[in-house]
GROMACS .gro file of C-alpha atoms in nm:
model
  511
    1UNK     CA    1   8.927  21.984   1.285
    2UNK     CA    2   8.997  22.051   0.908
    3UNK     CA    3   9.048  21.741   0.637
    4UNK     CA    4   9.355  21.813   0.384
    5UNK     CA    5   9.214  21.791   0.020
    6UNK     CA    6   9.258  21.915  -0.300
    7UNK     CA    7   9.047  22.120  -0.553
    8UNK     CA    8   8.901  21.919  -0.773
    9UNK     CA    9   8.734  22.127  -1.034
   10UNK     CA   10   8.905  22.349  -1.303
   11UNK     CA   11   8.848  22.674  -1.111
   12UNK     CA   12   8.718  22.740  -0.776
   13UNK     CA   13   8.688  23.133  -0.616
   14UNK     CA   14   8.770  23.162  -0.295
   15UNK     CA   15   8.556  23.436  -0.089
   16UNK     CA   16   8.593  23.578   0.252
   17UNK     CA   17   8.210  23.608   0.387
   18UNK     CA   18   7.939  23.425   0.306
   19UNK     CA   19   7.703  23.499  -0.048
   20UNK     CA   20   8.043  23.544  -0.269
   21UNK     CA   21   8.122  23.838  -0.086
   22UNK     CA   22   8.519  23.978   0.011
   23UNK     CA   23   8.700  23.801  -0.293
   24UNK     CA   24   8.991  23.656  -0.136
   25UNK     CA   25   9.158  23.445  -0.449
   26UNK     CA   26   9.091  23.156  -0.695
   27UNK     CA   27   9.274  22.822  -0.671
   28UNK     CA   28   9.304  22.603  -0.931
   29UNK     CA   29   9.238  22.230  -1.026
   30UNK     CA   30   9.520  22.034  -0.782
   31UNK     CA   31   9.568  22.337  -0.587
   32UNK     CA   32   9.579  22.215  -0.175
   33UNK     CA   33   9.334  22.343   0.079
   34UNK     CA   34   9.260  22.269   0.399
   35UNK     CA   35   8.811  22.238   0.434
   36UNK     CA   36   8.650  22.281   0.806
   37UNK     CA   37   8.308  22.273   0.660
   38UNK     CA   38   8.078  22.131   0.362
   39UNK     CA   39   7.778  22.161   0.339
   40UNK     CA   40   7.478  22.165   0.037
   41UNK     CA   41   7.565  22.556  -0.095
   42UNK     CA   42   7.938  22.635   0.021
   43UNK     CA   43   8.271  22.502   0.166
   44UNK     CA   44   8.448  22.650   0.428
   45UNK     CA   45   8.870  22.671   0.409
   46UNK     CA   46   9.142  22.694   0.570
   47UNK     CA   47   9.400  22.979   0.364
   48UNK     CA   48   9.691  23.087   0.398
   49UNK     CA   49   9.854  23.434   0.336
   50UNK     CA   50  10.098  23.560   0.396
   51UNK     CA   51  10.225  23.856   0.581
   52UNK     CA   52  10.580  23.990   0.573
   53UNK     CA   53  10.714  24.084   0.899
   54UNK     CA   54  10.969  24.409   0.975
   55UNK     CA   55  11.240  24.204   0.997
   56UNK     CA   56  11.139  24.059   0.587
   57UNK     CA   57  11.114  23.735   0.719
   58UNK     CA   58  10.720  23.545   0.624
   59UNK     CA   59  10.514  23.507   0.844
   60UNK     CA   60  10.187  23.253   0.739
   61UNK     CA   61   9.893  23.374   0.888
   62UNK     CA   62   9.530  23.098   0.857
   63UNK     CA   63   9.244  23.264   0.686
   64UNK     CA   64   8.952  23.141   0.699
   65UNK     CA   65   8.763  23.126   0.314
   66UNK     CA   66   8.444  22.997   0.167
   67UNK     CA   67   8.376  22.856  -0.192
   68UNK     CA   68   8.035  22.890  -0.311
   69UNK     CA   69   7.909  22.749  -0.641
   70UNK     CA   70   7.713  22.949  -0.877
   71UNK     CA   71   7.383  22.759  -0.897
   72UNK     CA   72   7.453  22.849  -1.269
   73UNK     CA   73   7.724  22.657  -1.299
   74UNK     CA   74   7.547  22.377  -1.197
   75UNK     CA   75   7.896  22.218  -1.031
   76UNK     CA   76   7.801  22.044  -0.676
   77UNK     CA   77   7.983  22.143  -0.304
   78UNK     CA   78   8.082  21.754  -0.324
   79UNK     CA   79   8.289  21.814  -0.698
   80UNK     CA   80   8.404  22.067  -0.591
   81UNK     CA   81   8.697  21.937  -0.330
   82UNK     CA   82   8.862  21.539  -0.255
   83UNK     CA   83   9.094  21.431  -0.005
   84UNK     CA   84   9.478  21.519  -0.054
   85UNK     CA   85   9.547  21.143  -0.148
   86UNK     CA   86   9.353  21.078  -0.379
   87UNK     CA   87   9.502  21.388  -0.575
   88UNK     CA   88   9.539  21.208  -0.935
   89UNK     CA   89   9.679  21.585  -1.073
   90UNK     CA   90   9.982  21.689  -1.299
   91UNK     CA   91  10.127  22.064  -1.281
   92UNK     CA   92  10.306  22.146  -1.500
   93UNK     CA   93  10.417  22.578  -1.462
   94UNK     CA   94  10.586  22.709  -1.798
   95UNK     CA   95  10.754  23.077  -1.611
   96UNK     CA   96  10.810  23.380  -1.795
   97UNK     CA   97  11.158  23.432  -1.690
   98UNK     CA   98  11.275  23.741  -2.022
   99UNK     CA   99  11.514  23.565  -2.292
  100UNK     CA  100  11.518  23.203  -2.088
  101UNK     CA  101  11.374  22.901  -2.014
  102UNK     CA  102  11.206  22.831  -1.724
  103UNK     CA  103  10.979  22.530  -1.635
  104UNK     CA  104  10.831  22.380  -1.335
  105UNK     CA  105  10.667  21.991  -1.307
  106UNK     CA  106  10.467  21.889  -1.012
  107UNK     CA  107  10.376  21.469  -1.038
  108UNK     CA  108  10.027  21.381  -0.812
  109UNK     CA  109  10.213  21.238  -0.555
  110UNK     CA  110  10.453  21.580  -0.511
  111UNK     CA  111  10.805  21.535  -0.675
  112UNK     CA  112  10.960  21.774  -0.892
  113UNK     CA  113  11.112  21.834  -1.186
  114UNK     CA  114  11.318  22.133  -1.203
  115UNK     CA  115  11.374  22.219  -1.619
  116UNK     CA  116  11.601  22.536  -1.689
  117UNK     CA  117  11.607  22.799  -1.492
  118UNK     CA  118  11.686  23.140  -1.723
  119UNK     CA  119  11.963  23.372  -1.675
  120UNK     CA  120  11.856  23.572  -1.422
  121UNK     CA  121  11.701  23.573  -1.048
  122UNK     CA  122  11.315  23.585  -1.175
  123UNK     CA  123  11.335  23.222  -1.182
  124UNK     CA  124  11.471  23.128  -0.778
  125UNK     CA  125  11.268  23.448  -0.717
  126UNK     CA  126  10.939  23.291  -0.862
  127UNK     CA  127  11.011  22.931  -0.675
  128UNK     CA  128  11.086  23.079  -0.324
  129UNK     CA  129  10.790  23.250  -0.364
  130UNK     CA  130  10.602  22.925  -0.444
  131UNK     CA  131  10.791  22.692  -0.168
  132UNK     CA  132  10.770  22.903   0.107
  133UNK     CA  133  10.872  22.916   0.442
  134UNK     CA  134  11.259  22.683   0.347
  135UNK     CA  135  11.556  22.668   0.578
  136UNK     CA  136  11.915  22.499   0.553
  137UNK     CA  137  11.753  22.243   0.760
  138UNK     CA  138  11.464  22.192   0.618
  139UNK     CA  139  11.511  22.250   0.291
  140UNK     CA  140  11.287  22.194  -0.037
  141UNK     CA  141  11.392  21.840  -0.212
  142UNK     CA  142  11.341  21.851  -0.521
  143UNK     CA  143  11.371  21.554  -0.729
  144UNK     CA  144  11.545  21.649  -1.038
  145UNK     CA  145  11.726  21.969  -1.174
  146UNK     CA  146  11.679  21.873  -1.546
  147UNK     CA  147  11.915  22.161  -1.800
  148UNK     CA  148  11.854  22.092  -2.133
  149UNK     CA  149  12.128  22.229  -2.274
  150UNK     CA  150  12.411  22.456  -2.179
  151UNK     CA  151  12.369  22.839  -2.325
  152UNK     CA  152  12.334  23.042  -2.009
  153UNK     CA  153  11.986  23.210  -2.039
  154UNK     CA  154  11.889  22.852  -1.982
  155UNK     CA  155  12.087  22.735  -1.624
  156UNK     CA  156  12.271  23.067  -1.502
  157UNK     CA  157  11.966  23.132  -1.281
  158UNK     CA  158  12.038  22.825  -1.172
  159UNK     CA  159  12.319  22.947  -0.902
  160UNK     CA  160  12.061  23.271  -0.822
  161UNK     CA  161  11.917  22.991  -0.620
  162UNK     CA  162  12.173  22.885  -0.342
  163UNK     CA  163  12.293  23.306  -0.379
  164UNK     CA  164  11.908  23.368  -0.244
  165UNK     CA  165  12.062  23.218   0.077
  166UNK     CA  166  12.145  23.485   0.221
  167UNK     CA  167  11.938  23.702   0.029
  168UNK     CA  168  11.896  24.024   0.282
  169UNK     CA  169  11.540  24.041   0.209
  170UNK     CA  170  11.435  23.695   0.412
  171UNK     CA  171  11.063  23.618   0.203
  172UNK     CA  172  11.369  23.616  -0.131
  173UNK     CA  173  11.528  23.325   0.052
  174UNK     CA  174  11.495  22.949  -0.091
  175UNK     CA  175  11.677  22.728   0.058
  176UNK     CA  176  11.649  22.331  -0.142
  177UNK     CA  177  11.786  22.008  -0.192
  178UNK     CA  178  11.844  21.845  -0.519
  179UNK     CA  179  11.875  21.468  -0.544
  180UNK     CA  180  11.971  21.467  -0.911
  181UNK     CA  181  12.121  21.684  -1.174
  182UNK     CA  182  12.094  21.548  -1.545
  183UNK     CA  183  12.222  21.733  -1.864
  184UNK     CA  184  12.310  21.674  -2.191
  185UNK     CA  185  12.680  21.592  -2.110
  186UNK     CA  186  12.838  21.880  -2.386
  187UNK     CA  187  13.017  22.200  -2.139
  188UNK     CA  188  13.132  22.495  -2.268
  189UNK     CA  189  13.505  22.550  -2.241
  190UNK     CA  190  13.585  22.946  -2.213
  191UNK     CA  191  13.601  23.116  -2.537
  192UNK     CA  192  13.978  23.236  -2.522
  193UNK     CA  193  14.289  23.092  -2.507
  194UNK     CA  194  14.609  23.305  -2.407
  195UNK     CA  195  14.449  23.638  -2.545
  196UNK     CA  196  14.256  23.436  -2.872
  197UNK     CA  197  13.977  23.317  -2.994
  198UNK     CA  198  13.925  22.948  -2.965
  199UNK     CA  199  13.790  22.742  -3.278
  200UNK     CA  200  13.426  22.701  -3.232
  201UNK     CA  201  13.530  22.322  -3.339
  202UNK     CA  202  13.679  22.410  -3.008
  203UNK     CA  203  13.445  22.548  -2.769
  204UNK     CA  204  13.308  22.218  -2.687
  205UNK     CA  205  13.590  21.953  -2.573
  206UNK     CA  206  13.715  21.656  -2.778
  207UNK     CA  207  13.617  21.588  -3.155
  208UNK     CA  208  13.719  21.342  -3.439
  209UNK     CA  209  13.651  21.309  -3.753
  210UNK     CA  210  13.431  21.027  -3.955
  211UNK     CA  211  13.478  21.083  -4.246
  212UNK     CA  212  13.326  21.409  -4.351
  213UNK     CA  213  13.158  21.463  -4.074
  214UNK     CA  214  13.268  21.589  -3.774
  215UNK     CA  215  13.158  21.428  -3.400
  216UNK     CA  216  13.195  21.564  -3.061
  217UNK     CA  217  13.376  21.299  -2.826
  218UNK     CA  218  13.388  21.494  -2.516
  219UNK     CA  219  13.076  21.440  -2.363
  220UNK     CA  220  13.135  21.473  -1.976
  221UNK     CA  221  12.836  21.256  -1.658
  222UNK     CA  222  12.974  21.402  -1.345
  223UNK     CA  223  13.025  21.846  -1.384
  224UNK     CA  224  13.170  21.840  -1.026
  225UNK     CA  225  13.457  21.604  -1.199
  226UNK     CA  226  13.549  21.878  -1.502
  227UNK     CA  227  13.837  22.105  -1.428
  228UNK     CA  228  13.762  22.430  -1.367
  229UNK     CA  229  13.946  22.552  -1.654
  230UNK     CA  230  13.733  22.379  -1.912
  231UNK     CA  231  13.496  22.541  -1.795
  232UNK     CA  232  13.313  22.871  -1.919
  233UNK     CA  233  13.203  23.149  -1.639
  234UNK     CA  234  12.842  23.045  -1.629
  235UNK     CA  235  12.986  22.638  -1.596
  236UNK     CA  236  13.187  22.764  -1.318
  237UNK     CA  237  12.968  22.905  -1.126
  238UNK     CA  238  12.680  22.665  -1.109
  239UNK     CA  239  12.924  22.380  -1.052
  240UNK     CA  240  13.001  22.582  -0.757
  241UNK     CA  241  12.665  22.572  -0.638
  242UNK     CA  242  12.652  22.207  -0.700
  243UNK     CA  243  12.956  22.143  -0.505
  244UNK     CA  244  12.806  22.292  -0.202
  245UNK     CA  245  12.447  22.098  -0.289
  246UNK     CA  246  12.641  21.765  -0.291
  247UNK     CA  247  12.831  21.821   0.042
  248UNK     CA  248  12.478  21.886   0.199
  249UNK     CA  249  12.371  21.557   0.025
  250UNK     CA  250  12.477  21.338  -0.230
  251UNK     CA  251  12.341  21.444  -0.612
  252UNK     CA  252  12.350  21.177  -0.831
  253UNK     CA  253  12.487  21.331  -1.169
  254UNK     CA  254  12.389  21.254  -1.572
  255UNK     CA  255  12.428  21.254  -1.862
  256UNK     CA  256  12.100  21.208  -2.075
  257UNK     CA  257  12.045  21.048  -2.430
  258UNK     CA  258  11.757  20.938  -2.658
  259UNK     CA  259  11.602  20.582  -2.479
  260UNK     CA  260  11.677  20.662  -2.113
  261UNK     CA  261  11.404  20.571  -1.946
  262UNK     CA  262  11.545  20.428  -1.680
  263UNK     CA  263  11.658  20.788  -1.533
  264UNK     CA  264  11.369  20.864  -1.458
  265UNK     CA  265  11.178  20.604  -1.247
  266UNK     CA  266  11.178  20.748  -0.986
  267UNK     CA  267  10.900  20.959  -1.158
  268UNK     CA  268  10.710  20.674  -1.344
  269UNK     CA  269  10.432  20.530  -1.203
  270UNK     CA  270  10.137  20.373  -1.350
  271UNK     CA  271  10.037  20.596  -1.689
  272UNK     CA  272  10.245  20.884  -1.624
  273UNK     CA  273  10.575  20.867  -1.781
  274UNK     CA  274  10.923  21.012  -1.944
  275UNK     CA  275  11.049  20.925  -2.255
  276UNK     CA  276  11.372  21.065  -2.323
  277UNK     CA  277  11.419  21.154  -2.755
  278UNK     CA  278  11.712  21.303  -2.737
  279UNK     CA  279  11.996  21.425  -2.821
  280UNK     CA  280  12.053  21.122  -3.057
  281UNK     CA  281  12.412  20.995  -2.976
  282UNK     CA  282  12.618  20.756  -3.187
  283UNK     CA  283  12.917  20.596  -3.100
  284UNK     CA  284  13.217  20.671  -3.268
  285UNK     CA  285  13.561  20.481  -3.219
  286UNK     CA  286  13.375  20.317  -2.866
  287UNK     CA  287  13.232  20.628  -2.718
  288UNK     CA  288  12.928  20.809  -2.704
  289UNK     CA  289  12.934  21.092  -2.916
  290UNK     CA  290  12.703  21.410  -3.122
  291UNK     CA  291  12.739  21.509  -3.443
  292UNK     CA  292  12.880  21.824  -3.511
  293UNK     CA  293  12.623  22.058  -3.636
  294UNK     CA  294  12.666  22.371  -3.862
  295UNK     CA  295  12.472  22.688  -3.938
  296UNK     CA  296  12.159  22.676  -4.198
  297UNK     CA  297  12.133  22.846  -4.519
  298UNK     CA  298  12.056  23.182  -4.477
  299UNK     CA  299  11.656  23.251  -4.511
  300UNK     CA  300  11.395  23.383  -4.646
  301UNK     CA  301  11.279  23.034  -4.667
  302UNK     CA  302  11.033  22.958  -4.943
  303UNK     CA  303  10.741  22.812  -4.807
  304UNK     CA  304  10.791  22.346  -4.896
  305UNK     CA  305  11.143  22.443  -4.789
  306UNK     CA  306  11.061  22.424  -4.386
  307UNK     CA  307  10.914  22.071  -4.463
  308UNK     CA  308  11.264  21.916  -4.607
  309UNK     CA  309  11.428  21.602  -4.432
  310UNK     CA  310  11.771  21.635  -4.558
  311UNK     CA  311  12.077  21.720  -4.486
  312UNK     CA  312  12.224  21.962  -4.758
  313UNK     CA  313  12.271  22.377  -4.675
  314UNK     CA  314  12.345  22.340  -4.321
  315UNK     CA  315  12.801  22.404  -4.342
  316UNK     CA  316  13.080  22.467  -4.102
  317UNK     CA  317  13.106  22.401  -3.767
  318UNK     CA  318  12.881  22.646  -3.495
  319UNK     CA  319  12.923  22.543  -3.120
  320UNK     CA  320  12.634  22.712  -3.057
  321UNK     CA  321  12.385  22.537  -3.306
  322UNK     CA  322  12.579  22.191  -3.185
  323UNK     CA  323  12.502  22.213  -2.835
  324UNK     CA  324  12.112  22.428  -2.882
  325UNK     CA  325  12.067  22.094  -3.156
  326UNK     CA  326  12.158  21.852  -2.909
  327UNK     CA  327  11.944  21.987  -2.658
  328UNK     CA  328  11.750  21.713  -2.436
  329UNK     CA  329  11.412  21.660  -2.562
  330UNK     CA  330  11.162  21.474  -2.323
  331UNK     CA  331  10.786  21.375  -2.383
  332UNK     CA  332  10.623  21.335  -2.054
  333UNK     CA  333  10.305  21.108  -2.087
  334UNK     CA  334  10.037  21.100  -1.909
  335UNK     CA  335   9.720  20.872  -1.949
  336UNK     CA  336   9.556  20.989  -2.284
  337UNK     CA  337   9.776  21.360  -2.262
  338UNK     CA  338  10.164  21.424  -2.363
  339UNK     CA  339  10.401  21.730  -2.332
  340UNK     CA  340  10.720  21.772  -2.576
  341UNK     CA  341  10.997  21.987  -2.446
  342UNK     CA  342  11.224  22.035  -2.647
  343UNK     CA  343  11.496  22.319  -2.552
  344UNK     CA  344  11.668  22.484  -2.793
  345UNK     CA  345  11.651  22.239  -3.058
  346UNK     CA  346  11.726  22.402  -3.452
  347UNK     CA  347  11.606  22.266  -3.782
  348UNK     CA  348  11.883  22.016  -3.861
  349UNK     CA  349  11.897  21.843  -3.505
  350UNK     CA  350  11.474  21.876  -3.559
  351UNK     CA  351  11.497  21.686  -3.920
  352UNK     CA  352  11.716  21.430  -3.737
  353UNK     CA  353  11.422  21.325  -3.453
  354UNK     CA  354  11.161  21.401  -3.715
  355UNK     CA  355  11.328  21.105  -3.936
  356UNK     CA  356  11.331  20.883  -3.631
  357UNK     CA  357  10.989  20.951  -3.609
  358UNK     CA  358  10.881  20.935  -3.934
  359UNK     CA  359  11.043  20.557  -3.904
  360UNK     CA  360  10.849  20.485  -3.630
  361UNK     CA  361  11.170  20.480  -3.349
  362UNK     CA  362  11.028  20.721  -3.153
  363UNK     CA  363  10.711  20.949  -3.096
  364UNK     CA  364  10.678  21.342  -3.131
  365UNK     CA  365  10.339  21.316  -3.131
  366UNK     CA  366  10.223  21.551  -2.838
  367UNK     CA  367   9.913  21.720  -2.742
  368UNK     CA  368  10.074  22.039  -2.540
  369UNK     CA  369  10.349  22.145  -2.699
  370UNK     CA  370  10.718  22.401  -2.545
  371UNK     CA  371  10.820  22.510  -2.830
  372UNK     CA  372  11.188  22.511  -2.929
  373UNK     CA  373  11.438  22.780  -2.956
  374UNK     CA  374  11.188  23.067  -2.811
  375UNK     CA  375  11.043  23.092  -3.158
  376UNK     CA  376  11.410  23.138  -3.357
  377UNK     CA  377  11.331  23.125  -3.705
  378UNK     CA  378  11.572  22.784  -3.716
  379UNK     CA  379  11.312  22.612  -3.648
  380UNK     CA  380  11.178  22.287  -3.872
  381UNK     CA  381  10.792  22.243  -3.987
  382UNK     CA  382  10.855  21.931  -4.039
  383UNK     CA  383  10.923  21.879  -3.638
  384UNK     CA  384  10.574  22.091  -3.581
  385UNK     CA  385  10.418  21.804  -3.812
  386UNK     CA  386  10.497  21.533  -3.601
  387UNK     CA  387  10.400  21.679  -3.327
  388UNK     CA  388  10.079  21.847  -3.430
  389UNK     CA  389  10.034  22.045  -3.114
  390UNK     CA  390   9.689  22.117  -2.948
  391UNK     CA  391   9.874  22.373  -2.729
  392UNK     CA  392  10.179  22.560  -2.807
  393UNK     CA  393  10.398  22.731  -2.538
  394UNK     CA  394  10.644  22.960  -2.677
  395UNK     CA  395  10.963  23.109  -2.314
  396UNK     CA  396  11.067  23.452  -2.486
  397UNK     CA  397  11.045  23.743  -2.279
  398UNK     CA  398  11.225  24.127  -2.236
  399UNK     CA  399  11.594  24.121  -2.398
  400UNK     CA  400  11.829  24.496  -2.426
  401UNK     CA  401  11.913  24.645  -2.698
  402UNK     CA  402  12.171  24.489  -2.771
  403UNK     CA  403  12.102  24.156  -2.725
  404UNK     CA  404  11.738  24.141  -2.966
  405UNK     CA  405  11.638  23.813  -3.134
  406UNK     CA  406  11.285  23.893  -3.265
  407UNK     CA  407  11.187  23.607  -3.037
  408UNK     CA  408  10.911  23.440  -3.127
  409UNK     CA  409  11.014  23.502  -3.489
  410UNK     CA  410  10.625  23.498  -3.684
  411UNK     CA  411  10.688  23.274  -3.969
  412UNK     CA  412  10.729  23.029  -3.634
  413UNK     CA  413  10.393  23.135  -3.480
  414UNK     CA  414  10.220  23.064  -3.832
  415UNK     CA  415  10.359  22.738  -3.850
  416UNK     CA  416  10.252  22.698  -3.501
  417UNK     CA  417   9.853  22.734  -3.671
  418UNK     CA  418   9.903  22.602  -3.973
  419UNK     CA  419  10.038  22.227  -3.802
  420UNK     CA  420   9.813  22.197  -3.550
  421UNK     CA  421   9.554  21.941  -3.539
  422UNK     CA  422   9.265  22.151  -3.369
  423UNK     CA  423   9.059  22.421  -3.574
  424UNK     CA  424   9.164  22.679  -3.347
  425UNK     CA  425   9.547  22.568  -3.188
  426UNK     CA  426   9.579  22.796  -2.867
  427UNK     CA  427   9.981  22.989  -2.906
  428UNK     CA  428  10.047  23.116  -2.555
  429UNK     CA  429  10.412  23.360  -2.494
  430UNK     CA  430  10.501  23.416  -2.197
  431UNK     CA  431  10.625  23.737  -2.193
  432UNK     CA  432  10.225  23.822  -2.374
  433UNK     CA  433  10.067  23.641  -2.070
  434UNK     CA  434  10.277  23.879  -1.792
  435UNK     CA  435  10.099  24.230  -1.683
  436UNK     CA  436  10.215  24.581  -1.591
  437UNK     CA  437  10.042  24.835  -1.434
  438UNK     CA  438  10.153  25.157  -1.585
  439UNK     CA  439  10.315  25.365  -1.258
  440UNK     CA  440  10.434  25.691  -1.502
  441UNK     CA  441  10.762  25.914  -1.398
  442UNK     CA  442  11.018  25.681  -1.227
  443UNK     CA  443  11.343  25.763  -1.084
  444UNK     CA  444  11.591  25.497  -0.918
  445UNK     CA  445  11.609  25.522  -0.522
  446UNK     CA  446  11.894  25.305  -0.488
  447UNK     CA  447  12.151  25.386  -0.811
  448UNK     CA  448  12.402  25.116  -0.773
  449UNK     CA  449  12.652  25.172  -1.074
  450UNK     CA  450  12.740  25.464  -1.261
  451UNK     CA  451  12.445  25.426  -1.556
  452UNK     CA  452  12.224  25.409  -1.305
  453UNK     CA  453  12.318  25.744  -1.154
  454UNK     CA  454  12.290  25.907  -1.512
  455UNK     CA  455  12.012  25.796  -1.646
  456UNK     CA  456  11.754  26.009  -1.475
  457UNK     CA  457  11.410  25.953  -1.476
  458UNK     CA  458  11.213  25.723  -1.721
  459UNK     CA  459  10.855  25.572  -1.737
  460UNK     CA  460  10.794  25.291  -1.495
  461UNK     CA  461  10.519  25.039  -1.506
  462UNK     CA  462  10.526  24.746  -1.225
  463UNK     CA  463  10.467  24.395  -1.280
  464UNK     CA  464  10.114  24.290  -1.189
  465UNK     CA  465  10.107  23.898  -1.292
  466UNK     CA  466  10.382  23.698  -1.362
  467UNK     CA  467  10.346  23.548  -1.718
  468UNK     CA  468  10.286  23.152  -1.642
  469UNK     CA  469  10.118  22.957  -1.889
  470UNK     CA  470  10.047  22.667  -1.589
  471UNK     CA  471   9.846  22.363  -1.717
  472UNK     CA  472   9.673  22.069  -1.518
  473UNK     CA  473   9.550  21.747  -1.585
  474UNK     CA  474   9.537  21.376  -1.508
  475UNK     CA  475   9.515  21.235  -1.791
  476UNK     CA  476   9.194  21.221  -1.877
  477UNK     CA  477   9.122  21.587  -1.865
  478UNK     CA  478   9.388  21.907  -1.947
  479UNK     CA  479   9.263  22.250  -1.805
  480UNK     CA  480   9.518  22.505  -1.951
  481UNK     CA  481   9.506  22.850  -1.796
  482UNK     CA  482   9.686  23.212  -1.739
  483UNK     CA  483   9.643  23.526  -1.464
  484UNK     CA  484   9.529  23.842  -1.549
  485UNK     CA  485   9.652  24.191  -1.353
  486UNK     CA  486   9.248  24.184  -1.261
  487UNK     CA  487   9.313  23.904  -1.038
  488UNK     CA  488   8.932  23.750  -1.076
  489UNK     CA  489   9.020  23.748  -1.448
  490UNK     CA  490   9.226  23.417  -1.545
  491UNK     CA  491   9.276  23.326  -1.916
  492UNK     CA  492   9.137  22.938  -1.949
  493UNK     CA  493   9.061  22.681  -2.171
  494UNK     CA  494   9.031  22.279  -2.066
  495UNK     CA  495   9.007  21.953  -2.318
  496UNK     CA  496   8.832  21.629  -2.280
  497UNK     CA  497   8.952  21.263  -2.413
  498UNK     CA  498   8.658  21.164  -2.676
  499UNK     CA  499   8.542  20.813  -2.711
  500UNK     CA  500   8.849  20.797  -2.949
  501UNK     CA  501   9.057  20.957  -2.721
  502UNK     CA  502   9.084  21.289  -2.948
  503UNK     CA  503   9.061  21.580  -2.706
  504UNK     CA  504   8.822  21.835  -2.741
  505UNK     CA  505   8.717  22.155  -2.657
  506UNK     CA  506   8.523  22.154  -2.319
  507UNK     CA  507   8.419  22.317  -2.091
  508UNK     CA  508   8.558  22.516  -1.826
  509UNK     CA  509   8.406  22.446  -1.483
  510UNK     CA  510   8.473  22.730  -1.220
  511UNK     CA  511   8.302  22.714  -0.880
   0.00000   0.00000   0.00000
């Protein structure tokens, strides 16, 4: 007889044999386990590993394991697990998807929100490994897919989830059923029309001029109602996947703006809530509109300019800065800890938000800061000062030589350290928490393209650990950790709230 439980310490090592022999894996706070026996010195559990079959399918295989806290840890076995129905841990994972963004939020009661999805198959592969055994008849229910804005590196990887359903390798298949799709309302149009480049001011839909400012009024809510001719290629592909999901089960489409807390009534409960802080919308001609943003002043900046909150210096009409600057910004709050997600927020739009923060109309302060735009140089030091993070996470990764942005920028990393609220802040870069094994000189066994065939030998590496920054909190304590190429070695940090509600470093509890 087994009991469904969750891990109730920061990290718990699982062994194949008593006496802490034959290491199997390390489980994190809030991970599910089946407990089959318990004594004063050990906990017997039933774990599952997935065995690949000759046809490519993955079968779950049950395996006995044991957790034996070291005496020196001071951890009692009675404190290592708790019943699953008493789980109070919020999980947030930020995944290395190369050049892009992809995060998973999972509430204590199992509700799942996907935030963005990268621009390739990496996010789909991660999700297929996390949510195994799905089928068309039994898909993984996703409570919400939230795309912060319509740059391809934030959502072009989501159609890869749909395409994975027919992957020849069964372990890479993932069937999901999204219930909601939230976005910022901006749809990118084709960049060329009748063979000519379309001006930036016409790339995002209808606009209207008010005084000397231009506003984007062509905001969309239901992506399925936007004609294909008014979408660029990544949007059309994503629309196609959403159409299929919508045929299987109705999907709710919604454009988000500041103050849309009710959009997350399905998720919010007790001390857990999501506050939508941006984009900041203006009413123009009775319609919701977003200010068309310009190009930032050329750098390098002189120190104090990073803290400027004025509008001067931004010139012209830039479609890319407009779609980035009006990313969905939201604050995930659980008790005394909060996360701030910022998409590709840039300097100009950050100033709007920071002015609102300083006026007390919204709150940007957060312990965990999902840093905007992969660590771009187009950032606001004043925003960082308002956020005053303890933990900062930059999502950036490998890029091709033709698409190199030097992310994260040295100035941004320095600013994060300067404006963090603790003496030793944590700054993670998803690319830097991925690990690789040196394979040496290699050659593609099955080259698909002419360029691959002509490539010849190259010096190769294989991935030993995905770059994932994992966080766990129950609103009173925060754990942040990453894996490494050594399966037993984790980089882990913990914080607990003091009597004044201020996060203080805490000892990581590892059984």
